C-alpha cells in the first residue's frame, strides 16, 4: 500500500513490545476497554485517494475504510504480531484450501447485513472483485491469479463472469479457483479491496457516495476535500471484530499539520493522522507525552527510477543516484523520524536482511557525490533533463527539493514538479505521465515480503493506478516473485526473498533511503492509555478510540 | 513621502539585482541544499540543520546572514533571488496587464457597438471571480500541460505561466476605467476635429486618445505592480506560482509557516520584504496620482483640519 505521506501501517512484527495496555483482549476482539459514546473530530492532511474500497490504496484511506468494509477475512484488532493474525471476517471461518493450493472455499456468515440493512449475499463477493478489476484499481494485481480474471479485465464487460469465482446465494458458499497456487491469497482476501459491497454498487468511483459495507462504522457523509463522517452501525456483530465505542468520527481535511497539532493541543481536534510537524514535535514530546507516542513501521521510503525511459533506463545512471543519496540528510528533514536503510523488505518482515555492506555505501553515512558524478559522466547522461515528482504533503516538498538539488549536483538538469497529495500516486502511476523519478513509499498490504517486492513485478504493470512506478520488468525478478508466492510457508523461503531484495537493490531498480516512524497524538478528551491501539497494518484503530 | 518610498523600491530592485554578488559572498546559490553541513559559531562546529530538523538562525555575517531553511539553504541568498522572481513576475505581469487593458479599453470605448459589448462581457466574466480564486484556478489548470497559443508555448511550471495568469486576472481592473475615459474623450472636440480631417480609427486612437490616457496608465502602473507581486506571492504560497526549489517570497513564506515556532525568521523575513515592497509601490502610486491629478491633492488638503 502506498503512503502519500506519513502514517499508517505496519508496526514491525518484532515490535509487539509496544502493545498498549488494556486494549488487546483478543477474546473480545480487543479494544473494548474505555467509555462508549460521544463524537470525535480528527484530521487528515489531504483528501484520501478514494473512499471506495475497490479503489482506495493509500494508508490515508485504508485506516478509516478498515472499520467500514470488512472483507471475507480480516486481521485481529490487536497490536504487534498478534495484529497480523488472520481471523474470519464476513466469512464464517478461515477458508478451506485444496491440497494443490489452487482452490479456496468459504461460507458467508448467516444473517449478516450491510449498514443499510440489506442482507449480505455470496454473489456480492464476485461483484466486489469485479469492481476492483473493472475499475483498474491499484489492487488489480492481487486478484489476477483468479481463473478467468485476466479474461474479465480484457473483455471490459462488467456483466461478464469471472470463471474462477463460484458463489451460491442459497448456501452462502463461495469457491475461488486460482490458476497457480498463491501462498498469500488468504491475506489477499483480507485486504480492503475485498471489503464486501452489495451487488448493486455501480462500476464507478463511489467516493462521494460510499456504498454500504459490513463493519462497525458506515460513512454517512463525504464532502471531498472538506470532511467525511463515520457513524457507528447499530447491530453490527462479527465475533472478534470490535463494535467501536465512539458514536461518530468526523475526519476533516486540514492541509497544515501545524494547525492540526495546535488544534489537538487545544482540544479542537481529537487526533491527527499525520505526525506533528517537526516544528512542534519537541514541544509535544516534552509537554504532552501523556498523549503522544511514536512507533516504527515496516515501511520502505524510496525514490522510484523509471527504467522504461531515459535517463534511468541506464543502470549506471540509477547507480549514481543510489551512490549519491544521503539518508541522514533526509532523516533530518523527517525531524529524526526516519531510520536509514538500503532495503526493499524492511526490518520486521520475513525476508529482511541487513546487507553487509549495502551495495552503494553505508546508509547511515553521507553519499558519495563525486563518485556519482563520475558514474553520470561515464553513463553519458550528464545534462539530461529530469523531472522529479513530489507531493505537497508535510515535508515531502522539502525532500523533493533536496533530491532535485542532489540530481543537479551529480550532473543532471533536474527540476521539481509538486502534485497535490490526493492525486499524486494516481498521477505517477499513470503510464501517460511518464514520470522519470520521484518520491514513493510503501507500506505492506500484508506482513509478507511479497507485498513489498510485488511492486517491482513487471507482470503487474498496468496503464493506470500502477504501483510499479519504476516500470521494473526484470524476468528473473518476475519469475522469482511468482515462484516464491506459491510457497504457503513464507518462513521456509525467507532467504530467497532476501536474495530477490538484494538483486533489486544491486541493479538499482529503486533508490531506497529508510523506514519512517509514525506517531499517535490525541487530544486531552481521549482516554489515550486505554483507547489508542496501533494495528501493525492499518495504523490507529478507530474501533479502539474512546473519550474519557 | 512618495519619493522616499520610490527610493525604497529602487533600493529593493537594486538588492535583487545584486543577488549573485551576495551569493558569491555567502558561498552558495539559492537552491544549494546543505542539510548535513556544519558551520563555525563561537569557535565550535554547529549543525546547519539539527538532527531534529531545526535550521540554524541568523548569523549576521556573509554566510547564513539570515540563517538557514529546512534544507540548509541560505535564507538571505534565497530572499534576494526570491525578490528577483517576485519583482520580475510583478513588473512583467503589470506591464502585460497595462498593454492588454489599454488595448481592450481603447477598442471597446472608441469602436463601441458589438466590440464594446463583447469586451464588456468578457471583462465582466473575469471581474465576477475573486482575483485569487481565478488566479489559482488558471494557474492550476495550466500547471500540468502549459499553454499553447498559436506559435507561442508557455511551458508548464514556467515563470511565464504565472505572468500570463496574473496579467489576465487584473485586466478588468484597469481596462474598465480606461474604457470609461475613452468614452468621454471620443466626444471631445479635438477627436471630432481629427476625424473631420480624415483620420481613421487606428490613427485617432493612437494619436489622439492614447496620449490623453497616459496619466491614467502611469497612475495605475505602480499599483498594478504591487497587486501583481501580492498575487504572485499568494499563488506561490498556495503552491501554484513559482515552483520550488526556485525561490519566491510566496513559497518562502509557505515553507516558513510550518516552522513558525522554532524558526520564525523563515516566514517573517520574506513577509517583511513583501510588505515593504507593496507599501513602497502603493505610496509611490498615490504620489504619482497626486502629481497627475492636482484636484485630488487639493481636495485631500482641503479636508485637513
PDB file of N, CA and C in Angstrom, chain A residues 255-259 262 277-280 282-283 326 328-336 366 385 394-395 397-406 408-409 415-419, chain B residues 31-38 47-54 69-71 73 78 143-145 155-157 237-239 243-245 254-263:
ATOM      1  N   UNK A 255      -4.974  21.024   5.657  1.00  0.00           N
ATOM      2  CA  UNK A 255      -3.690  20.913   4.955  1.00  0.00           C
ATOM      3  C   UNK A 255      -2.488  21.113   5.877  1.00  0.00           C
ATOM      4  N   UNK A 256      -2.616  22.029   6.813  1.00  0.00           N
ATOM      5  CA  UNK A 256      -1.463  22.361   7.659  1.00  0.00           C
ATOM      6  C   UNK A 256      -1.374  21.420   8.854  1.00  0.00           C
ATOM      7  N   UNK A 257      -0.259  20.694   8.937  1.00  0.00           N
ATOM      8  CA  UNK A 257      -0.079  19.826  10.103  1.00  0.00           C
ATOM      9  C   UNK A 257       0.184  20.664  11.355  1.00  0.00           C
ATOM     10  N   UNK A 258       0.702  21.876  11.165  1.00  0.00           N
ATOM     11  CA  UNK A 258       0.899  22.776  12.320  1.00  0.00           C
ATOM     12  C   UNK A 258      -0.454  23.094  12.951  1.00  0.00           C
ATOM     13  N   UNK A 259      -1.391  23.432  12.075  1.00  0.00           N
ATOM     14  CA  UNK A 259      -2.716  23.774  12.593  1.00  0.00           C
ATOM     15  C   UNK A 259      -3.352  22.552  13.253  1.00  0.00           C
ATOM     16  N   UNK A 262      -1.756  22.125  16.653  1.00  0.00           N
ATOM     17  CA  UNK A 262      -2.233  23.153  17.593  1.00  0.00           C
ATOM     18  C   UNK A 262      -3.654  22.838  18.023  1.00  0.00           C
ATOM     19  N   UNK A 277       4.203  18.375  12.926  1.00  0.00           N
ATOM     20  CA  UNK A 277       5.347  18.908  12.183  1.00  0.00           C
ATOM     21  C   UNK A 277       6.587  18.965  13.062  1.00  0.00           C
ATOM     22  N   UNK A 278       7.717  18.925  12.406  1.00  0.00           N
ATOM     23  CA  UNK A 278       8.996  18.971  13.102  1.00  0.00           C
ATOM     24  C   UNK A 278       9.038  20.148  14.073  1.00  0.00           C
ATOM     25  N   UNK A 279       8.432  21.242  13.634  1.00  0.00           N
ATOM     26  CA  UNK A 279       8.432  22.477  14.403  1.00  0.00           C
ATOM     27  C   UNK A 279       7.886  22.291  15.823  1.00  0.00           C
ATOM     28  N   UNK A 280       6.863  21.444  15.948  1.00  0.00           N
ATOM     29  CA  UNK A 280       6.179  21.319  17.237  1.00  0.00           C
ATOM     30  C   UNK A 280       6.494  20.016  17.959  1.00  0.00           C
ATOM     31  N   UNK A 282       9.165  18.623  19.285  1.00  0.00           N
ATOM     32  CA  UNK A 282       9.918  18.662  20.546  1.00  0.00           C
ATOM     33  C   UNK A 282       9.011  19.113  21.688  1.00  0.00           C
ATOM     34  N   UNK A 283       8.195  20.146  21.421  1.00  0.00           N
ATOM     35  CA  UNK A 283       7.316  20.651  22.479  1.00  0.00           C
ATOM     36  C   UNK A 283       6.262  19.607  22.854  1.00  0.00           C
ATOM     37  N   UNK A 326      22.017  10.767   0.493  1.00  0.00           N
ATOM     38  CA  UNK A 326      22.444  10.870   1.883  1.00  0.00           C
ATOM     39  C   UNK A 326      21.203  10.684   2.766  1.00  0.00           C
ATOM     40  N   UNK A 328      20.961  10.294   5.820  1.00  0.00           N
ATOM     41  CA  UNK A 328      20.992  11.038   7.095  1.00  0.00           C
ATOM     42  C   UNK A 328      20.456  12.455   6.890  1.00  0.00           C
ATOM     43  N   UNK A 329      20.660  12.992   5.684  1.00  0.00           N
ATOM     44  CA  UNK A 329      20.120  14.329   5.390  1.00  0.00           C
ATOM     45  C   UNK A 329      18.592  14.252   5.352  1.00  0.00           C
ATOM     46  N   UNK A 330      18.075  13.196   4.702  1.00  0.00           N
ATOM     47  CA  UNK A 330      16.616  13.062   4.609  1.00  0.00           C
ATOM     48  C   UNK A 330      16.026  12.815   5.996  1.00  0.00           C
ATOM     49  N   UNK A 331      16.788  12.078   6.831  1.00  0.00           N
ATOM     50  CA  UNK A 331      16.314  11.827   8.196  1.00  0.00           C
ATOM     51  C   UNK A 331      16.112  13.147   8.947  1.00  0.00           C
ATOM     52  N   UNK A 332      16.972  14.130   8.695  1.00  0.00           N
ATOM     53  CA  UNK A 332      16.816  15.434   9.364  1.00  0.00           C
ATOM     54  C   UNK A 332      15.568  16.140   8.862  1.00  0.00           C
ATOM     55  N   UNK A 333      15.298  16.004   7.555  1.00  0.00           N
ATOM     56  CA  UNK A 333      14.086  16.645   7.020  1.00  0.00           C
ATOM     57  C   UNK A 333      12.846  15.996   7.645  1.00  0.00           C
ATOM     58  N   UNK A 334      12.965  14.702   7.973  1.00  0.00           N
ATOM     59  CA  UNK A 334      11.870  13.991   8.649  1.00  0.00           C
ATOM     60  C   UNK A 334      11.805  14.354  10.133  1.00  0.00           C
ATOM     61  N   UNK A 335      12.700  15.227  10.583  1.00  0.00           N
ATOM     62  CA  UNK A 335      12.724  15.572  12.001  1.00  0.00           C
ATOM     63  C   UNK A 335      13.231  14.426  12.858  1.00  0.00           C
ATOM     64  N   UNK A 336      14.058  13.576  12.275  1.00  0.00           N
ATOM     65  CA  UNK A 336      14.630  12.453  13.012  1.00  0.00           C
ATOM     66  C   UNK A 336      13.752  11.213  13.021  1.00  0.00           C
ATOM     67  N   UNK A 366      27.165   9.787   4.804  1.00  0.00           N
ATOM     68  CA  UNK A 366      26.861  10.691   3.685  1.00  0.00           C
ATOM     69  C   UNK A 366      27.062   9.979   2.349  1.00  0.00           C
ATOM     70  N   UNK A 385      17.719  16.186 -19.001  1.00  0.00           N
ATOM     71  CA  UNK A 385      16.623  16.777 -18.216  1.00  0.00           C
ATOM     72  C   UNK A 385      15.898  15.692 -17.413  1.00  0.00           C
ATOM     73  N   UNK A 394       3.025  17.141   4.094  1.00  0.00           N
ATOM     74  CA  UNK A 394       4.029  17.610   5.047  1.00  0.00           C
ATOM     75  C   UNK A 394       5.424  17.062   4.754  1.00  0.00           C
ATOM     76  N   UNK A 395       6.387  17.908   4.676  1.00  0.00           N
ATOM     77  CA  UNK A 395       7.829  17.689   4.438  1.00  0.00           C
ATOM     78  C   UNK A 395       8.192  17.033   3.101  1.00  0.00           C
ATOM     79  N   UNK A 397       7.614  18.239  -0.018  1.00  0.00           N
ATOM     80  CA  UNK A 397       8.283  19.189  -0.925  1.00  0.00           C
ATOM     81  C   UNK A 397       9.751  19.393  -0.566  1.00  0.00           C
ATOM     82  N   UNK A 398      10.054  19.414   0.742  1.00  0.00           N
ATOM     83  CA  UNK A 398      11.449  19.605   1.155  1.00  0.00           C
ATOM     84  C   UNK A 398      12.316  18.434   0.692  1.00  0.00           C
ATOM     85  N   UNK A 399      11.764  17.221   0.782  1.00  0.00           N
ATOM     86  CA  UNK A 399      12.539  16.058   0.317  1.00  0.00           C
ATOM     87  C   UNK A 399      12.726  16.154  -1.202  1.00  0.00           C
ATOM     88  N   UNK A 400      11.659  16.569  -1.882  1.00  0.00           N
ATOM     89  CA  UNK A 400      11.757  16.745  -3.335  1.00  0.00           C
ATOM     90  C   UNK A 400      12.815  17.778  -3.709  1.00  0.00           C
ATOM     91  N   UNK A 401      12.876  18.856  -2.940  1.00  0.00           N
ATOM     92  CA  UNK A 401      13.870  19.904  -3.224  1.00  0.00           C
ATOM     93  C   UNK A 401      15.278  19.381  -2.956  1.00  0.00           C
ATOM     94  N   UNK A 402      15.433  18.615  -1.883  1.00  0.00           N
ATOM     95  CA  UNK A 402      16.746  18.022  -1.590  1.00  0.00           C
ATOM     96  C   UNK A 402      17.170  17.114  -2.748  1.00  0.00           C
ATOM     97  N   UNK A 403      16.241  16.274  -3.196  1.00  0.00           N
ATOM     98  CA  UNK A 403      16.550  15.295  -4.239  1.00  0.00           C
ATOM     99  C   UNK A 403      16.850  15.991  -5.568  1.00  0.00           C
ATOM    100  N   UNK A 404      16.077  17.031  -5.868  1.00  0.00           N
ATOM    101  CA  UNK A 404      16.308  17.785  -7.105  1.00  0.00           C
ATOM    102  C   UNK A 404      17.712  18.394  -7.099  1.00  0.00           C
ATOM    103  N   UNK A 405      18.069  18.993  -5.977  1.00  0.00           N
ATOM    104  CA  UNK A 405      19.404  19.597  -5.871  1.00  0.00           C
ATOM    105  C   UNK A 405      20.487  18.525  -6.004  1.00  0.00           C
ATOM    106  N   UNK A 406      20.230  17.376  -5.402  1.00  0.00           N
ATOM    107  CA  UNK A 406      21.220  16.286  -5.474  1.00  0.00           C
ATOM    108  C   UNK A 406      21.433  15.847  -6.926  1.00  0.00           C
ATOM    109  N   UNK A 408      20.955  17.602  -9.558  1.00  0.00           N
ATOM    110  CA  UNK A 408      21.705  18.669 -10.244  1.00  0.00           C
ATOM    111  C   UNK A 408      23.183  18.607  -9.883  1.00  0.00           C
ATOM    112  N   UNK A 409      23.452  18.320  -8.620  1.00  0.00           N
ATOM    113  CA  UNK A 409      24.862  18.232  -8.193  1.00  0.00           C
ATOM    114  C   UNK A 409      25.621  17.131  -8.930  1.00  0.00           C
ATOM    115  N   UNK A 415      14.455  19.414 -12.523  1.00  0.00           N
ATOM    116  CA  UNK A 415      13.516  20.352 -11.915  1.00  0.00           C
ATOM    117  C   UNK A 415      12.444  19.556 -11.180  1.00  0.00           C
ATOM    118  N   UNK A 416      11.650  20.294 -10.414  1.00  0.00           N
ATOM    119  CA  UNK A 416      10.725  19.641  -9.489  1.00  0.00           C
ATOM    120  C   UNK A 416       9.285  19.917  -9.899  1.00  0.00           C
ATOM    121  N   UNK A 417       8.458  18.892  -9.809  1.00  0.00           N
ATOM    122  CA  UNK A 417       7.020  19.076 -10.059  1.00  0.00           C
ATOM    123  C   UNK A 417       6.284  18.602  -8.805  1.00  0.00           C
ATOM    124  N   UNK A 418       5.543  19.506  -8.206  1.00  0.00           N
ATOM    125  CA  UNK A 418       4.829  19.148  -6.975  1.00  0.00           C
ATOM    126  C   UNK A 418       3.347  18.972  -7.287  1.00  0.00           C
ATOM    127  N   UNK A 419       2.840  17.800  -6.912  1.00  0.00           N
ATOM    128  CA  UNK A 419       1.454  17.428  -7.230  1.00  0.00           C
ATOM    129  C   UNK A 419       0.674  17.323  -5.921  1.00  0.00           C
TER     130      UNK A 419
ATOM    131  N   UNK B  31      19.572  27.533  -4.538  1.00  0.00           N
ATOM    132  CA  UNK B  31      18.952  26.205  -4.491  1.00  0.00           C
ATOM    133  C   UNK B  31      19.884  25.148  -3.905  1.00  0.00           C
ATOM    134  N   UNK B  32      21.077  25.563  -3.464  1.00  0.00           N
ATOM    135  CA  UNK B  32      22.065  24.597  -2.948  1.00  0.00           C
ATOM    136  C   UNK B  32      21.702  24.173  -1.527  1.00  0.00           C
ATOM    137  N   UNK B  33      21.362  22.900  -1.377  1.00  0.00           N
ATOM    138  CA  UNK B  33      21.000  22.395  -0.052  1.00  0.00           C
ATOM    139  C   UNK B  33      22.262  22.052   0.744  1.00  0.00           C
ATOM    140  N   UNK B  34      22.121  22.020   2.059  1.00  0.00           N
ATOM    141  CA  UNK B  34      23.268  21.727   2.921  1.00  0.00           C
ATOM    142  C   UNK B  34      22.732  21.173   4.237  1.00  0.00           C
ATOM    143  N   UNK B  35      21.960  20.093   4.123  1.00  0.00           N
ATOM    144  CA  UNK B  35      21.216  19.599   5.292  1.00  0.00           C
ATOM    145  C   UNK B  35      22.159  19.091   6.376  1.00  0.00           C
ATOM    146  N   UNK B  36      23.226  18.432   5.980  1.00  0.00           N
ATOM    147  CA  UNK B  36      24.109  17.844   6.998  1.00  0.00           C
ATOM    148  C   UNK B  36      25.375  18.679   7.220  1.00  0.00           C
ATOM    149  N   UNK B  37      25.396  19.894   6.651  1.00  0.00           N
ATOM    150  CA  UNK B  37      26.589  20.730   6.789  1.00  0.00           C
ATOM    151  C   UNK B  37      26.754  21.300   8.192  1.00  0.00           C
ATOM    152  N   UNK B  38      27.956  21.780   8.449  1.00  0.00           N
ATOM    153  CA  UNK B  38      28.248  22.419   9.741  1.00  0.00           C
ATOM    154  C   UNK B  38      28.905  23.764   9.482  1.00  0.00           C
ATOM    155  N   UNK B  47      25.643  22.302  13.647  1.00  0.00           N
ATOM    156  CA  UNK B  47      24.853  21.818  12.508  1.00  0.00           C
ATOM    157  C   UNK B  47      24.055  22.959  11.875  1.00  0.00           C
ATOM    158  N   UNK B  48      24.061  23.012  10.553  1.00  0.00           N
ATOM    159  CA  UNK B  48      23.214  23.991   9.860  1.00  0.00           C
ATOM    160  C   UNK B  48      21.738  23.602  10.078  1.00  0.00           C
ATOM    161  N   UNK B  49      21.466  22.299  10.012  1.00  0.00           N
ATOM    162  CA  UNK B  49      20.133  21.774  10.350  1.00  0.00           C
ATOM    163  C   UNK B  49      20.348  20.706  11.419  1.00  0.00           C
ATOM    164  N   UNK B  50      19.706  20.889  12.564  1.00  0.00           N
ATOM    165  CA  UNK B  50      19.953  19.948  13.670  1.00  0.00           C
ATOM    166  C   UNK B  50      19.361  18.577  13.354  1.00  0.00           C
ATOM    167  N   UNK B  51      19.695  17.591  14.176  1.00  0.00           N
ATOM    168  CA  UNK B  51      19.214  16.223  13.942  1.00  0.00           C
ATOM    169  C   UNK B  51      17.690  16.152  13.977  1.00  0.00           C
ATOM    170  N   UNK B  52      17.067  17.048  14.749  1.00  0.00           N
ATOM    171  CA  UNK B  52      15.596  17.024  14.776  1.00  0.00           C
ATOM    172  C   UNK B  52      14.985  17.946  13.722  1.00  0.00           C
ATOM    173  N   UNK B  53      15.842  18.446  12.819  1.00  0.00           N
ATOM    174  CA  UNK B  53      15.332  19.189  11.670  1.00  0.00           C
ATOM    175  C   UNK B  53      15.217  20.692  11.852  1.00  0.00           C
ATOM    176  N   UNK B  54      15.693  21.230  12.965  1.00  0.00           N
ATOM    177  CA  UNK B  54      15.585  22.676  13.190  1.00  0.00           C
ATOM    178  C   UNK B  54      16.757  23.402  12.519  1.00  0.00           C
ATOM    179  N   UNK B  69      17.263  27.551   5.925  1.00  0.00           N
ATOM    180  CA  UNK B  69      15.921  26.953   5.920  1.00  0.00           C
ATOM    181  C   UNK B  69      16.033  25.452   6.205  1.00  0.00           C
ATOM    182  N   UNK B  70      14.921  24.731   6.096  1.00  0.00           N
ATOM    183  CA  UNK B  70      14.905  23.319   6.490  1.00  0.00           C
ATOM    184  C   UNK B  70      15.836  22.470   5.639  1.00  0.00           C
ATOM    185  N   UNK B  71      16.199  22.940   4.449  1.00  0.00           N
ATOM    186  CA  UNK B  71      17.113  22.195   3.591  1.00  0.00           C
ATOM    187  C   UNK B  71      18.548  22.715   3.701  1.00  0.00           C
ATOM    188  N   UNK B  73      19.560  25.720   3.182  1.00  0.00           N
ATOM    189  CA  UNK B  73      19.877  26.762   2.201  1.00  0.00           C
ATOM    190  C   UNK B  73      19.954  28.121   2.894  1.00  0.00           C
ATOM    191  N   UNK B  78      18.370  33.219  -0.751  1.00  0.00           N
ATOM    192  CA  UNK B  78      17.060  32.894  -1.337  1.00  0.00           C
ATOM    193  C   UNK B  78      16.138  34.115  -1.327  1.00  0.00           C
ATOM    194  N   UNK B 143      -0.846  24.353 -14.919  1.00  0.00           N
ATOM    195  CA  UNK B 143       0.358  23.807 -14.281  1.00  0.00           C
ATOM    196  C   UNK B 143       0.755  22.462 -14.878  1.00  0.00           C
ATOM    197  N   UNK B 144      -0.205  21.731 -15.399  1.00  0.00           N
ATOM    198  CA  UNK B 144       0.108  20.389 -15.909  1.00  0.00           C
ATOM    199  C   UNK B 144       0.540  20.429 -17.375  1.00  0.00           C
ATOM    200  N   UNK B 145      -0.288  21.032 -18.211  1.00  0.00           N
ATOM    201  CA  UNK B 145       0.007  20.962 -19.644  1.00  0.00           C
ATOM    202  C   UNK B 145       0.609  22.225 -20.239  1.00  0.00           C
ATOM    203  N   UNK B 155       5.580  26.848 -21.223  1.00  0.00           N
ATOM    204  CA  UNK B 155       5.764  25.525 -20.623  1.00  0.00           C
ATOM    205  C   UNK B 155       5.190  25.474 -19.218  1.00  0.00           C
ATOM    206  N   UNK B 156       4.643  24.292 -18.870  1.00  0.00           N
ATOM    207  CA  UNK B 156       4.093  24.104 -17.530  1.00  0.00           C
ATOM    208  C   UNK B 156       5.184  24.367 -16.499  1.00  0.00           C
ATOM    209  N   UNK B 157       4.813  25.089 -15.464  1.00  0.00           N
ATOM    210  CA  UNK B 157       5.765  25.358 -14.384  1.00  0.00           C
ATOM    211  C   UNK B 157       6.694  26.520 -14.653  1.00  0.00           C
ATOM    212  N   UNK B 237       2.426  30.915  -2.474  1.00  0.00           N
ATOM    213  CA  UNK B 237       2.099  30.422  -1.133  1.00  0.00           C
ATOM    214  C   UNK B 237       1.167  29.215  -1.234  1.00  0.00           C
ATOM    215  N   UNK B 238       0.249  29.283  -2.204  1.00  0.00           N
ATOM    216  CA  UNK B 238      -0.714  28.191  -2.372  1.00  0.00           C
ATOM    217  C   UNK B 238      -0.167  27.072  -3.252  1.00  0.00           C
ATOM    218  N   UNK B 239       1.061  27.241  -3.711  1.00  0.00           N
ATOM    219  CA  UNK B 239       1.719  26.151  -4.436  1.00  0.00           C
ATOM    220  C   UNK B 239       1.475  26.134  -5.929  1.00  0.00           C
ATOM    221  N   UNK B 243       7.641  27.563  -8.898  1.00  0.00           N
ATOM    222  CA  UNK B 243       7.788  26.176  -8.456  1.00  0.00           C
ATOM    223  C   UNK B 243       9.105  26.004  -7.705  1.00  0.00           C
ATOM    224  N   UNK B 244       9.062  25.511  -6.462  1.00  0.00           N
ATOM    225  CA  UNK B 244      10.304  25.226  -5.758  1.00  0.00           C
ATOM    226  C   UNK B 244      11.131  24.202  -6.564  1.00  0.00           C
ATOM    227  N   UNK B 245      12.421  24.184  -6.433  1.00  0.00           N
ATOM    228  CA  UNK B 245      13.223  24.892  -5.437  1.00  0.00           C
ATOM    229  C   UNK B 245      13.517  26.343  -5.779  1.00  0.00           C
ATOM    230  N   UNK B 254       5.424  30.200   2.589  1.00  0.00           N
ATOM    231  CA  UNK B 254       4.725  28.918   2.699  1.00  0.00           C
ATOM    232  C   UNK B 254       5.576  27.907   3.460  1.00  0.00           C
ATOM    233  N   UNK B 255       6.859  27.808   3.079  1.00  0.00           N
ATOM    234  CA  UNK B 255       7.744  26.854   3.754  1.00  0.00           C
ATOM    235  C   UNK B 255       7.983  27.280   5.202  1.00  0.00           C
ATOM    236  N   UNK B 256       8.022  28.601   5.429  1.00  0.00           N
ATOM    237  CA  UNK B 256       8.317  29.098   6.768  1.00  0.00           C
ATOM    238  C   UNK B 256       7.171  28.927   7.747  1.00  0.00           C
ATOM    239  N   UNK B 257       5.947  28.921   7.228  1.00  0.00           N
ATOM    240  CA  UNK B 257       4.780  28.814   8.106  1.00  0.00           C
ATOM    241  C   UNK B 257       4.821  27.517   8.921  1.00  0.00           C
ATOM    242  N   UNK B 258       5.369  26.468   8.312  1.00  0.00           N
ATOM    243  CA  UNK B 258       5.434  25.175   9.013  1.00  0.00           C
ATOM    244  C   UNK B 258       6.471  25.185  10.139  1.00  0.00           C
ATOM    245  N   UNK B 259       7.268  26.277  10.209  1.00  0.00           N
ATOM    246  CA  UNK B 259       8.318  26.319  11.245  1.00  0.00           C
ATOM    247  C   UNK B 259       8.281  27.627  12.027  1.00  0.00           C
ATOM    248  N   UNK B 260       7.082  28.116  12.239  1.00  0.00           N
ATOM    249  CA  UNK B 260       6.954  29.410  12.923  1.00  0.00           C
ATOM    250  C   UNK B 260       7.472  29.360  14.360  1.00  0.00           C
ATOM    251  N   UNK B 261       7.391  28.207  14.995  1.00  0.00           N
ATOM    252  CA  UNK B 261       7.785  28.127  16.404  1.00  0.00           C
ATOM    253  C   UNK B 261       9.305  28.086  16.557  1.00  0.00           C
ATOM    254  N   UNK B 262       9.950  27.193  15.814  1.00  0.00           N
ATOM    255  CA  UNK B 262      11.391  27.016  16.016  1.00  0.00           C
ATOM    256  C   UNK B 262      12.239  27.881  15.099  1.00  0.00           C
ATOM    257  N   UNK B 263      11.687  28.342  13.969  1.00  0.00           N
ATOM    258  CA  UNK B 263      12.470  29.171  13.051  1.00  0.00           C
ATOM    259  C   UNK B 263      11.568  30.253  12.444  1.00  0.00           C
TER     260      UNK B 263
END
